[in-house]
Short mmCIF file of C-alpha atoms in Angstrom, two decimals:
data_model
loop_
_atom_site.label_atom_id
_atom_site.label_comp_id
_atom_site.label_asym_id
_atom_site.label_seq_id
_atom_site.Cartn_x
_atom_site.Cartn_y
_atom_site.Cartn_z
CA MET A 1 13.55 -9.13 -20.19
CA SER A 2 13.11 -6.87 -23.25
CA ALA A 3 13.70 -3.47 -23.58
CA SER A 4 10.49 -2.83 -24.69
CA SER A 5 8.28 -5.31 -21.96
CA MET A 6 9.72 -3.86 -19.22
CA ALA A 7 9.41 0.10 -20.91
CA GLY A 8 5.33 -1.10 -21.19
CA SER A 9 5.88 -2.34 -17.69
CA LEU A 10 6.86 0.95 -16.35
CA ALA A 11 4.68 3.36 -18.48
CA ARG A 12 1.74 2.78 -15.69
CA PHE A 13 3.99 4.99 -13.93
CA ALA A 14 4.68 7.85 -16.57
CA ARG A 15 5.01 10.56 -14.27
CA GLN A 16 7.67 8.53 -12.43
CA ALA A 17 9.57 7.02 -15.01
CA ALA A 18 12.80 8.89 -14.00
CA HIS A 19 12.23 7.29 -9.89
CA PRO A 20 15.37 5.66 -9.28
CA VAL A 21 14.19 2.64 -7.83
CA LEU A 22 12.41 1.96 -11.24
CA GLN A 23 15.84 2.43 -13.47
CA VAL A 24 16.97 -0.64 -10.72
CA VAL A 25 14.24 -3.09 -11.17
CA VAL A 26 16.15 -5.97 -13.33
CA ARG A 27 12.66 -7.66 -14.33
CA GLU A 28 8.88 -8.63 -13.79
CA ARG A 29 7.72 -11.16 -11.33
CA ALA A 30 4.17 -11.73 -11.83
CA LEU A 31 1.73 -13.89 -9.39
CA VAL A 32 -2.32 -14.65 -8.73
CA ARG A 33 -3.97 -13.41 -5.67
CA ASP A 34 -3.58 -15.33 -2.27
CA GLN A 35 0.02 -15.74 -3.77
CA SER A 36 2.68 -15.22 -0.70
CA LEU A 37 6.09 -12.99 -2.46
CA ILE A 38 7.56 -13.71 1.14
CA LEU A 39 7.41 -15.31 4.24
CA GLN A 40 6.99 -13.97 7.26
CA GLY A 41 10.83 -15.22 8.65
CA GLU A 42 12.11 -15.99 5.11
CA VAL A 43 16.30 -14.54 3.24
CA PRO A 44 14.64 -12.99 0.85
CA GLN A 45 16.43 -13.55 -2.36
CA MET A 46 15.65 -10.06 -4.41
CA ALA A 47 14.07 -6.59 -3.79
CA HIS A 48 10.30 -5.54 -4.50
CA VAL A 49 8.53 -2.67 -6.49
CA LEU A 50 4.94 -3.64 -7.02
CA LEU A 51 3.97 -2.27 -10.95
CA SER A 52 0.28 -3.75 -10.85
CA GLY A 53 -2.26 -4.29 -8.65
CA TYR A 54 -2.74 -4.17 -4.51
CA THR A 55 -0.42 -6.55 -1.72
CA CYS A 56 -0.01 -5.84 2.16
CA ARG A 57 2.64 -6.73 4.73
CA HIS A 58 1.08 -8.42 7.08
CA ARG A 59 2.10 -10.47 10.78
CA THR A 60 -0.17 -14.01 10.67
CA LEU A 61 -0.11 -16.55 14.82
CA ARG A 62 0.92 -20.02 15.19
CA ASN A 63 -3.12 -20.23 14.85
CA GLY A 64 -3.31 -18.76 11.18
CA GLN A 65 -5.32 -15.38 12.36
CA ARG A 66 -3.72 -12.65 10.14
CA GLN A 67 -3.74 -9.00 11.26
CA ILE A 68 -3.15 -6.72 7.59
CA THR A 69 -0.11 -3.73 8.95
CA ALA A 70 0.40 -2.58 6.14
CA LEU A 71 -1.15 -1.88 1.99
CA LEU A 72 0.53 -1.08 -1.13
CA VAL A 73 0.06 -0.12 -3.90
CA PRO A 74 2.06 -0.11 -7.45
CA GLY A 75 4.59 2.59 -6.76
CA ASP A 76 5.71 1.10 -3.27
CA MET A 77 8.58 -1.09 -2.23
CA CYS A 78 7.33 -4.31 -0.83
CA ASP A 79 10.33 -5.56 0.85
CA LEU A 80 12.83 -2.49 1.99
CA GLU A 81 12.88 -3.37 5.37
CA ALA A 82 13.69 -7.04 5.75
CA VAL A 83 15.98 -6.75 2.60
CA LEU A 84 17.97 -4.25 5.41
CA ARG A 85 17.64 -6.59 8.06
CA GLY A 86 18.46 -10.23 6.25
CA TRP A 87 15.00 -11.23 7.48
CA ALA A 88 11.14 -10.70 6.84
CA ASP A 89 9.08 -9.55 9.90
CA CYS A 90 6.06 -10.08 8.06
CA GLY A 91 4.93 -11.72 5.03
CA ILE A 92 3.78 -10.20 2.42
CA THR A 93 0.75 -11.99 0.74
CA THR A 94 -0.79 -9.88 -2.64
CA LEU A 95 -4.52 -8.97 -2.50
CA THR A 96 -5.20 -8.94 -6.15
CA SER A 97 -3.11 -9.84 -9.05
CA CYS A 98 0.30 -8.55 -8.84
CA ILE A 99 2.89 -7.33 -11.02
CA PHE A 100 6.29 -7.43 -9.14
CA GLY A 101 9.81 -5.55 -9.83
CA GLU A 102 12.62 -7.33 -9.07
CA ILE A 103 16.29 -5.15 -7.96
CA PRO A 104 19.08 -7.01 -7.23
CA LEU A 105 19.50 -7.37 -3.24
CA GLU A 106 23.28 -6.10 -3.14
CA MET A 107 20.90 -2.65 -5.40
CA VAL A 108 18.90 -2.00 -1.77
CA ALA A 109 21.36 -3.54 0.54
CA ASP A 110 24.40 -2.07 0.27
CA PRO A 111 24.76 1.76 0.70
CA LEU A 112 27.97 2.07 -0.12
CA ARG A 113 27.13 0.51 -3.57
CA GLN A 114 23.85 2.89 -4.47
CA GLU A 115 24.18 6.07 -6.33
CA PRO A 116 23.20 9.43 -4.14
CA GLU A 117 19.32 9.75 -5.90
CA LEU A 118 18.61 5.87 -5.41
CA ALA A 119 19.45 6.32 -1.61
CA ARG A 120 18.11 9.27 -0.93
CA ALA A 121 15.58 7.82 -2.87
CA LEU A 122 15.31 4.31 -0.60
CA LEU A 123 15.57 6.93 2.78
CA ASN A 124 12.55 8.34 1.79
CA ARG A 125 10.68 4.89 1.50
CA LEU A 126 11.35 4.21 4.99
CA LEU A 127 10.54 7.56 5.97
CA LEU A 128 7.34 7.87 4.22
CA ASP A 129 6.19 3.91 5.61
CA LYS A 130 6.52 5.07 9.29
CA ALA A 131 4.72 8.55 8.50
CA ILE A 132 2.18 5.72 7.16
CA ASP A 133 2.33 3.07 10.12
CA SER A 134 2.22 5.97 12.76
CA GLU A 135 -0.71 7.49 10.67
CA ARG A 136 -2.69 3.50 11.06
CA VAL A 137 -2.20 3.15 15.11
CA LEU A 138 -3.87 6.49 15.53
CA SER A 139 -6.25 5.42 13.31
CA LEU A 140 -6.60 2.43 15.62
CA VAL A 141 -6.11 4.07 18.60
CA GLN A 142 -8.37 7.26 18.86
CA ARG A 143 -10.25 7.18 15.33
CA SER A 144 -14.34 6.09 14.68
CA ALA A 145 -14.70 3.52 12.68
CA LEU A 146 -16.32 6.25 10.52
CA GLN A 147 -13.58 7.66 10.85
CA ARG A 148 -11.10 4.93 10.10
CA LEU A 149 -12.39 4.04 7.09
CA ALA A 150 -13.23 7.64 6.01
CA HIS A 151 -9.11 8.20 6.64
CA LEU A 152 -8.30 5.23 4.58
CA PHE A 153 -10.16 5.79 1.46
CA CYS A 154 -8.55 9.75 1.22
CA GLU A 155 -5.18 8.24 2.12
CA LEU A 156 -5.48 5.73 -0.54
CA ARG A 157 -6.39 8.19 -2.88
CA GLU A 158 -3.51 10.85 -2.26
CA ARG A 159 -1.20 7.45 -2.68
CA LEU A 160 -2.74 6.51 -6.07
CA HIS A 161 -3.62 10.38 -7.53
CA ALA A 162 0.72 10.47 -6.96
CA VAL A 163 1.19 7.66 -9.99
CA GLY A 164 -1.83 7.91 -11.61
CA LEU A 165 -4.84 5.98 -10.64
CA ALA A 166 -6.61 8.09 -9.30
CA ASP A 167 -8.46 11.08 -10.30
CA ASP A 168 -11.17 13.47 -8.39
CA GLU A 169 -14.01 10.87 -8.65
CA GLY A 170 -12.44 8.40 -7.05
CA TYR A 171 -10.32 4.66 -8.18
CA SER A 172 -10.00 1.04 -8.40
CA LEU A 173 -10.04 -0.04 -5.13
CA PRO A 174 -11.22 -4.57 -5.74
CA LEU A 175 -10.51 -5.41 -2.20
CA THR A 176 -12.98 -8.00 0.02
CA GLN A 177 -14.56 -6.53 3.36
CA ILE A 178 -12.84 -9.10 5.23
CA GLU A 179 -9.34 -7.54 3.63
CA LEU A 180 -10.50 -3.64 5.22
CA ALA A 181 -11.46 -5.31 8.06
CA GLU A 182 -8.11 -7.15 8.89
CA LEU A 183 -6.11 -3.72 8.05
CA THR A 184 -8.81 -1.79 10.20
CA GLY A 185 -9.23 -4.07 13.08
CA MET A 186 -12.69 -4.06 13.18
CA SER A 187 -15.13 -7.24 12.09
CA ASN A 188 -16.13 -7.86 9.04
CA VAL A 189 -20.01 -7.07 10.18
CA HIS A 190 -18.58 -3.57 11.91
CA VAL A 191 -17.68 -2.81 8.50
CA ASN A 192 -20.07 -3.45 6.43
CA ARG A 193 -22.51 -0.91 9.01
CA THR A 194 -19.61 1.11 8.28
CA LEU A 195 -19.36 1.60 5.21
CA GLN A 196 -23.24 1.31 4.53
CA ALA A 197 -23.27 4.51 7.05
CA LEU A 198 -20.66 6.13 4.86
CA ARG A 199 -23.18 5.42 1.41
CA ASN A 200 -26.02 6.54 3.56
CA GLN A 201 -24.37 10.05 4.05
CA ASN A 202 -23.43 10.17 0.30
CA LEU A 203 -19.36 10.12 1.22
CA ILE A 204 -18.85 7.21 -1.24
CA GLY A 205 -19.68 4.46 -3.78
CA TRP A 206 -18.28 1.16 -4.43
CA HIS A 207 -19.32 -0.24 -6.37
CA ARG A 208 -17.88 -3.79 -8.63
CA GLY A 209 -14.68 -3.06 -7.33
CA ARG A 210 -14.64 0.35 -7.52
CA LEU A 211 -14.79 3.26 -4.79
CA SER A 212 -16.38 6.67 -5.69
CA LEU A 213 -15.88 9.61 -3.63
CA LEU A 214 -19.22 10.80 -3.93
CA ASP A 215 -18.63 14.29 -1.43
CA ARG A 216 -14.71 14.48 -0.62
CA PRO A 217 -14.06 17.36 1.20
CA ALA A 218 -16.47 16.11 3.55
CA LEU A 219 -15.24 12.66 3.59
CA GLU A 220 -11.97 14.40 4.29
CA HIS A 221 -12.97 16.88 7.14
CA LEU A 222 -14.89 13.69 9.06
CA ALA A 223 -11.18 12.03 9.07
CA GLU A 224 -9.97 15.20 9.78
CA PHE A 225 -7.63 13.78 6.87
CA ASP A 226 -4.74 16.07 6.79
CA PRO A 227 -2.31 14.39 3.93
CA THR A 228 1.18 15.64 5.02
CA TYR A 229 2.36 13.26 6.59
CA LEU A 230 2.93 11.38 3.15
CA ARG A 231 4.99 14.25 1.60
CA VAL A 232 8.35 13.22 1.83
CA PRO A 233 11.07 15.29 -0.14
#
């Protein structure tokens, strides 16, 4: 890849241009919607950071039933745990067309070869992933359907805003209701009803793949959203 091409792709992350993870990307890989980046049980050949689009980590049963375990947005490391473990305990599949930055395994898997700033960034990524996973478990077990979706929408706003892809009014969310159902542990019908309830309370709008935050303070109050868990050094 040419230096100019790489610079153009990473320009999406103006706020993170000097981020240690982005500095070790060696080339890009483009996938269309519903393509696998890595299969469950596969041994990774490269590490990946998501540069554009939405993708997810998921577990799949033998009968084909899939559960999304993590929604990944631009700027996220996709397979850090798989690289460190040496095999993927979950699959990674695109939810939209995506561009990934590829990173040689040795830059991630061998702490002795890492620069201190890169090692710190990877550790922070693991801590952030753990915090997001823990919050998701809390949503699945304790939050109502309204709170689950409200909390997800608030969290995504914070994560996307950190990479310059959201503002106070909303952000792009080109997912299906089925994918939201897989992510939140609800049925498709339940997600539909919950979205309608949030619309009827004038908290959100969702049209043509864009989520509008009509009353963000009220949405955060409903979700009991505290963004502290997303703030790592």
